[in-house]
Amino acid sequence: MEIIESVTKPSPSLVAEHFDDLEQQRGAAQLGMWVFLATEVLFFGGLFLGYTVFRSAYPHDFAAASHRTEVLIGGINTAVLLFSSTLMALAVRAAELRNRKRLVWLLLGTAFFGLVFMILKGVEYDKDWTDHLVPVLNFEWHEANPGHVQIFFWLYFAMTGLHAIHVTVGIFVMLFLAVVARFGKFTAGHHTPIEIAGLYWHFVDIVWIFLFPLLYLAGHR
């Protein structure tokens, strides 16, 4: 019986000194991540509010500007992030089941699709530069109200750029966790870091789900 319990229960060495047990440690870590995500919501919320205000003020100009975005690339990237979130959810499950090999591959898969997202985003940014849609640095608009259109692209680059930074951070986190998981760190009963990383990655996915229709579909029917 003691042998069975030692296999199924996490080692006490996994619990930090300032926590009574692993569950308390896990709850504190989750609370900390939810607080962090709440601050991120406020951060992105300011940009969403700014977009809503200017979109209400210049609806036709924002629709015309949105029509110049790459809907196909944005749509593909949406599917890429949704699939990566599925892999992340499976990674959390693999950690719970203490399947080290599957966990490593799922984390690497999540990072890979995050990288695919960034490559496609780079292609899109390159086309925006070629089409002279970058405010101040390289902007030309030969239709009506170029100032209003430039506001749209200010918001477009601010929102998608900030999101891209979050994706990049997430990629490095997944790669780091995959390396650590390779040595069995998260299959000994302590998989809280995987859960926390999963919350972060799902948040990044959700933000993009809001950005895609607002920025890409506003000028398309």
mmCIF file of C-alpha atoms in Angstrom:
data_model
loop_
_atom_site.group_PDB
_atom_site.id
_atom_site.type_symbol
_atom_site.label_atom_id
_atom_site.label_comp_id
_atom_site.label_asym_id
_atom_site.label_seq_id
_atom_site.Cartn_x
_atom_site.Cartn_y
_atom_site.Cartn_z
ATOM 1 C CA MET A 1 0.000 0.000 0.000
ATOM 2 C CA GLU A 2 2.795 2.439 0.857
ATOM 3 C CA ILE A 3 4.483 1.705 -2.451
ATOM 4 C CA ILE A 4 1.281 2.460 -4.371
ATOM 5 C CA GLU A 5 0.756 5.731 -2.506
ATOM 6 C CA SER A 6 4.327 6.835 -3.182
ATOM 7 C CA VAL A 7 3.734 6.353 -6.909
ATOM 8 C CA THR A 8 0.349 8.097 -7.093
ATOM 9 C CA LYS A 9 1.054 10.976 -4.722
ATOM 10 C CA PRO A 10 3.409 13.832 -5.649
ATOM 11 C CA SER A 11 6.669 14.086 -3.823
ATOM 12 C CA PRO A 12 6.737 16.580 -0.906
ATOM 13 C CA SER A 13 9.869 18.080 -2.468
ATOM 14 C CA LEU A 14 7.661 19.519 -5.211
ATOM 15 C CA VAL A 15 5.940 21.799 -2.700
ATOM 16 C CA ALA A 16 7.579 25.182 -2.100
ATOM 17 C CA GLU A 17 8.439 26.094 1.487
ATOM 18 C CA HIS A 18 5.759 28.766 1.809
ATOM 19 C CA PHE A 19 2.899 26.377 0.890
ATOM 20 C CA ASP A 20 1.290 23.690 3.029
ATOM 21 C CA ASP A 21 0.663 21.272 0.177
ATOM 22 C CA LEU A 22 0.647 20.964 -3.608
ATOM 23 C CA GLU A 23 -3.016 21.920 -3.945
ATOM 24 C CA GLN A 24 -2.461 25.196 -2.126
ATOM 25 C CA GLN A 25 0.543 25.896 -4.335
ATOM 26 C CA ARG A 26 -1.474 25.104 -7.447
ATOM 27 C CA GLY A 27 -4.347 27.350 -6.362
ATOM 28 C CA ALA A 28 -1.991 30.260 -5.699
ATOM 29 C CA ALA A 29 -0.346 29.857 -9.103
ATOM 30 C CA GLN A 30 -3.709 29.765 -10.869
ATOM 31 C CA LEU A 31 -4.914 32.827 -8.984
ATOM 32 C CA GLY A 32 -1.748 34.681 -9.925
ATOM 33 C CA MET A 33 -2.233 33.847 -13.609
ATOM 34 C CA TRP A 34 -5.894 34.902 -13.567
ATOM 35 C CA VAL A 35 -4.904 38.232 -12.004
ATOM 36 C CA PHE A 36 -2.252 38.674 -14.693
ATOM 37 C CA LEU A 37 -4.765 37.859 -17.424
ATOM 38 C CA ALA A 38 -7.205 40.365 -15.908
ATOM 39 C CA THR A 39 -4.572 43.097 -16.294
ATOM 40 C CA GLU A 40 -4.028 41.956 -19.882
ATOM 41 C CA VAL A 41 -7.756 42.252 -20.541
ATOM 42 C CA LEU A 42 -7.623 45.837 -19.284
ATOM 43 C CA PHE A 43 -4.608 46.488 -21.517
ATOM 44 C CA PHE A 44 -6.244 45.154 -24.668
ATOM 45 C CA GLY A 45 -9.576 46.598 -23.533
ATOM 46 C CA GLY A 46 -8.236 50.139 -23.926
ATOM 47 C CA LEU A 47 -7.312 49.402 -27.534
ATOM 48 C CA PHE A 48 -10.671 47.780 -28.203
ATOM 49 C CA LEU A 49 -12.406 50.821 -26.712
ATOM 50 C CA GLY A 50 -10.369 53.167 -28.886
ATOM 51 C CA TYR A 51 -11.238 51.093 -31.935
ATOM 52 C CA THR A 52 -14.935 51.175 -31.056
ATOM 53 C CA VAL A 53 -14.942 54.963 -30.625
ATOM 54 C CA PHE A 54 -13.202 55.685 -33.925
ATOM 55 C CA ARG A 55 -15.130 52.991 -35.768
ATOM 56 C CA SER A 56 -18.372 54.663 -34.636
ATOM 57 C CA ALA A 57 -17.061 58.067 -35.724
ATOM 58 C CA TYR A 58 -15.725 56.976 -39.143
ATOM 59 C CA PRO A 59 -17.605 53.800 -40.115
ATOM 60 C CA HIS A 60 -17.211 54.131 -43.887
ATOM 61 C CA ASP A 61 -13.511 54.983 -43.730
ATOM 62 C CA PHE A 62 -12.801 52.096 -41.350
ATOM 63 C CA ALA A 63 -14.709 49.740 -43.648
ATOM 64 C CA ALA A 64 -12.669 50.915 -46.629
ATOM 65 C CA ALA A 65 -9.438 50.459 -44.690
ATOM 66 C CA SER A 66 -10.467 47.017 -43.464
ATOM 67 C CA HIS A 67 -11.074 46.019 -47.060
ATOM 68 C CA ARG A 68 -7.315 46.313 -47.634
ATOM 69 C CA THR A 69 -6.435 43.722 -45.011
ATOM 70 C CA GLU A 70 -5.569 40.148 -45.963
ATOM 71 C CA VAL A 71 -8.653 38.163 -44.964
ATOM 72 C CA LEU A 72 -7.274 34.882 -46.284
ATOM 73 C CA ILE A 73 -4.100 35.103 -44.191
ATOM 74 C CA GLY A 74 -6.103 36.262 -41.178
ATOM 75 C CA GLY A 75 -8.515 33.353 -41.594
ATOM 76 C CA ILE A 76 -5.715 30.811 -41.911
ATOM 77 C CA ASN A 77 -4.042 32.254 -38.828
ATOM 78 C CA THR A 78 -7.313 31.941 -36.923
ATOM 79 C CA ALA A 79 -7.460 28.230 -37.764
ATOM 80 C CA VAL A 80 -3.775 27.848 -36.849
ATOM 81 C CA LEU A 81 -4.276 29.358 -33.397
ATOM 82 C CA LEU A 82 -7.431 27.349 -32.748
ATOM 83 C CA PHE A 83 -5.577 24.140 -33.593
ATOM 84 C CA SER A 84 -2.640 25.159 -31.407
ATOM 85 C CA SER A 85 -5.040 25.721 -28.505
ATOM 86 C CA THR A 86 -6.355 22.197 -29.026
ATOM 87 C CA LEU A 87 -2.803 20.852 -28.796
ATOM 88 C CA MET A 88 -2.237 22.904 -25.646
ATOM 89 C CA ALA A 89 -5.345 21.448 -24.025
ATOM 90 C CA LEU A 90 -4.132 17.962 -24.913
ATOM 91 C CA ALA A 91 -0.730 18.823 -23.441
ATOM 92 C CA VAL A 92 -2.351 19.664 -20.111
ATOM 93 C CA ARG A 93 -4.164 16.344 -20.223
ATOM 94 C CA ALA A 94 -0.938 14.494 -21.060
ATOM 95 C CA ALA A 95 0.726 16.110 -18.048
ATOM 96 C CA GLU A 96 -2.156 15.003 -15.821
ATOM 97 C CA LEU A 97 -1.776 11.449 -17.145
ATOM 98 C CA ARG A 98 2.027 11.673 -16.664
ATOM 99 C CA ASN A 99 2.679 10.827 -20.308
ATOM 100 C CA ARG A 100 6.051 12.497 -20.773
ATOM 101 C CA LYS A 101 6.610 11.683 -24.449
ATOM 102 C CA ARG A 102 3.182 12.884 -25.538
ATOM 103 C CA LEU A 103 3.517 16.018 -23.404
ATOM 104 C CA VAL A 104 6.808 16.979 -25.036
ATOM 105 C CA TRP A 105 5.476 16.517 -28.560
ATOM 106 C CA LEU A 106 2.279 18.429 -27.845
ATOM 107 C CA LEU A 107 4.214 21.361 -26.394
ATOM 108 C CA LEU A 108 6.493 21.371 -29.426
ATOM 109 C CA GLY A 109 3.440 21.201 -31.684
ATOM 110 C CA THR A 110 1.898 24.186 -29.921
ATOM 111 C CA ALA A 111 5.117 26.164 -30.363
ATOM 112 C CA PHE A 112 5.341 25.100 -34.011
ATOM 113 C CA PHE A 113 1.881 26.390 -34.877
ATOM 114 C CA GLY A 114 2.624 29.572 -32.973
ATOM 115 C CA LEU A 115 5.668 29.966 -35.229
ATOM 116 C CA VAL A 116 3.505 29.325 -38.299
ATOM 117 C CA PHE A 117 1.207 32.110 -37.114
ATOM 118 C CA MET A 118 4.155 34.507 -36.787
ATOM 119 C CA ILE A 119 5.525 33.619 -40.236
ATOM 120 C CA LEU A 120 2.156 34.285 -41.854
ATOM 121 C CA LYS A 121 1.876 37.514 -39.889
ATOM 122 C CA GLY A 122 5.305 38.542 -41.171
ATOM 123 C CA VAL A 123 4.167 37.863 -44.744
ATOM 124 C CA GLU A 124 1.107 40.011 -44.113
ATOM 125 C CA TYR A 125 3.147 42.857 -42.626
ATOM 126 C CA ASP A 126 5.476 42.742 -45.623
ATOM 127 C CA LYS A 127 2.501 43.108 -47.961
ATOM 128 C CA ASP A 128 1.172 46.000 -45.865
ATOM 129 C CA TRP A 129 4.519 47.746 -46.326
ATOM 130 C CA THR A 130 4.484 47.076 -50.068
ATOM 131 C CA ASP A 131 0.948 48.447 -50.312
ATOM 132 C CA HIS A 132 1.990 51.616 -48.404
ATOM 133 C CA LEU A 133 -0.319 51.007 -45.466
ATOM 134 C CA VAL A 134 2.142 51.654 -42.615
ATOM 135 C CA PRO A 135 1.276 54.937 -40.836
ATOM 136 C CA VAL A 136 3.919 57.697 -40.917
ATOM 137 C CA LEU A 137 6.719 55.463 -42.216
ATOM 138 C CA ASN A 138 5.158 54.367 -45.496
ATOM 139 C CA PHE A 139 1.563 55.444 -45.953
ATOM 140 C CA GLU A 140 -0.268 56.416 -49.123
ATOM 141 C CA TRP A 141 -4.025 56.617 -49.539
ATOM 142 C CA HIS A 142 -5.493 58.033 -52.735
ATOM 143 C CA GLU A 143 -9.125 57.793 -51.697
ATOM 144 C CA ALA A 144 -11.183 59.990 -49.375
ATOM 145 C CA ASN A 145 -10.219 60.813 -45.773
ATOM 146 C CA PRO A 146 -6.670 59.409 -45.576
ATOM 147 C CA GLY A 147 -6.350 60.696 -42.000
ATOM 148 C CA HIS A 148 -9.260 58.581 -40.824
ATOM 149 C CA VAL A 149 -7.885 55.546 -42.642
ATOM 150 C CA GLN A 150 -4.497 56.083 -41.034
ATOM 151 C CA ILE A 151 -6.166 55.925 -37.606
ATOM 152 C CA PHE A 152 -7.462 52.476 -38.516
ATOM 153 C CA PHE A 153 -3.999 51.272 -39.448
ATOM 154 C CA TRP A 154 -2.512 52.795 -36.306
ATOM 155 C CA LEU A 155 -4.930 50.649 -34.328
ATOM 156 C CA TYR A 156 -4.397 47.667 -36.624
ATOM 157 C CA PHE A 157 -0.633 47.612 -36.114
ATOM 158 C CA ALA A 158 -0.890 48.404 -32.408
ATOM 159 C CA MET A 159 -3.374 45.607 -31.719
ATOM 160 C CA THR A 160 -1.911 42.927 -33.977
ATOM 161 C CA GLY A 161 1.643 43.907 -33.019
ATOM 162 C CA LEU A 162 0.903 43.635 -29.307
ATOM 163 C CA HIS A 163 -0.786 40.308 -29.934
ATOM 164 C CA ALA A 164 2.231 39.115 -31.933
ATOM 165 C CA ILE A 165 4.494 39.950 -28.982
ATOM 166 C CA HIS A 166 2.301 37.779 -26.754
ATOM 167 C CA VAL A 167 2.452 34.927 -29.285
ATOM 168 C CA THR A 168 6.250 35.205 -29.430
ATOM 169 C CA VAL A 169 6.496 35.041 -25.640
ATOM 170 C CA GLY A 170 4.201 32.018 -25.682
ATOM 171 C CA ILE A 171 6.386 30.232 -28.237
ATOM 172 C CA PHE A 172 9.478 30.593 -26.045
ATOM 173 C CA VAL A 173 7.492 29.459 -22.992
ATOM 174 C CA MET A 174 6.319 26.320 -24.811
ATOM 175 C CA LEU A 175 9.840 25.506 -25.994
ATOM 176 C CA PHE A 176 11.218 25.954 -22.486
ATOM 177 C CA LEU A 177 8.500 23.754 -20.978
ATOM 178 C CA ALA A 178 9.116 21.102 -23.644
ATOM 179 C CA VAL A 179 12.810 20.967 -22.740
ATOM 180 C CA VAL A 180 12.036 20.737 -19.029
ATOM 181 C CA ALA A 181 9.291 18.164 -19.628
ATOM 182 C CA ARG A 182 11.790 16.036 -21.558
ATOM 183 C CA PHE A 183 13.474 15.298 -18.216
ATOM 184 C CA GLY A 184 10.195 14.288 -16.551
ATOM 185 C CA LYS A 185 9.715 17.482 -14.566
ATOM 186 C CA PHE A 186 5.945 17.648 -15.078
ATOM 187 C CA THR A 187 5.069 13.971 -14.989
ATOM 188 C CA ALA A 188 5.835 13.403 -11.320
ATOM 189 C CA GLY A 189 2.556 14.831 -10.022
ATOM 190 C CA HIS A 190 3.345 18.541 -10.399
ATOM 191 C CA HIS A 191 2.022 19.884 -13.709
ATOM 192 C CA THR A 192 0.853 23.333 -12.584
ATOM 193 C CA PRO A 193 3.278 25.193 -14.927
ATOM 194 C CA ILE A 194 1.673 23.401 -17.878
ATOM 195 C CA GLU A 195 -1.797 24.463 -16.743
ATOM 196 C CA ILE A 196 -0.655 28.052 -16.249
ATOM 197 C CA ALA A 197 0.956 28.148 -19.685
ATOM 198 C CA GLY A 198 -2.263 26.722 -21.103
ATOM 199 C CA LEU A 199 -4.302 29.553 -19.619
ATOM 200 C CA TYR A 200 -1.935 32.086 -21.160
ATOM 201 C CA TRP A 201 -2.027 30.440 -24.586
ATOM 202 C CA HIS A 202 -5.825 30.196 -24.602
ATOM 203 C CA PHE A 203 -5.992 33.900 -23.698
ATOM 204 C CA VAL A 204 -3.783 34.726 -26.693
ATOM 205 C CA ASP A 205 -6.116 32.675 -28.880
ATOM 206 C CA ILE A 206 -9.238 34.409 -27.549
ATOM 207 C CA VAL A 207 -7.762 37.865 -28.179
ATOM 208 C CA TRP A 208 -7.148 36.937 -31.813
ATOM 209 C CA ILE A 209 -10.702 35.647 -32.179
ATOM 210 C CA PHE A 210 -11.852 39.187 -31.331
ATOM 211 C CA LEU A 211 -9.224 40.895 -33.488
ATOM 212 C CA PHE A 212 -9.996 38.926 -36.638
ATOM 213 C CA PRO A 213 -13.609 40.067 -37.167
ATOM 214 C CA LEU A 214 -12.955 43.620 -35.948
ATOM 215 C CA LEU A 215 -9.945 44.317 -38.153
ATOM 216 C CA TYR A 216 -10.355 41.976 -41.094
ATOM 217 C CA LEU A 217 -14.085 41.499 -41.620
ATOM 218 C CA ALA A 218 -15.347 45.044 -40.977
ATOM 219 C CA GLY A 219 -15.067 45.964 -44.653
ATOM 220 C CA HIS A 220 -16.036 42.618 -46.166
ATOM 221 C CA ARG A 221 -19.411 41.114 -46.813
#
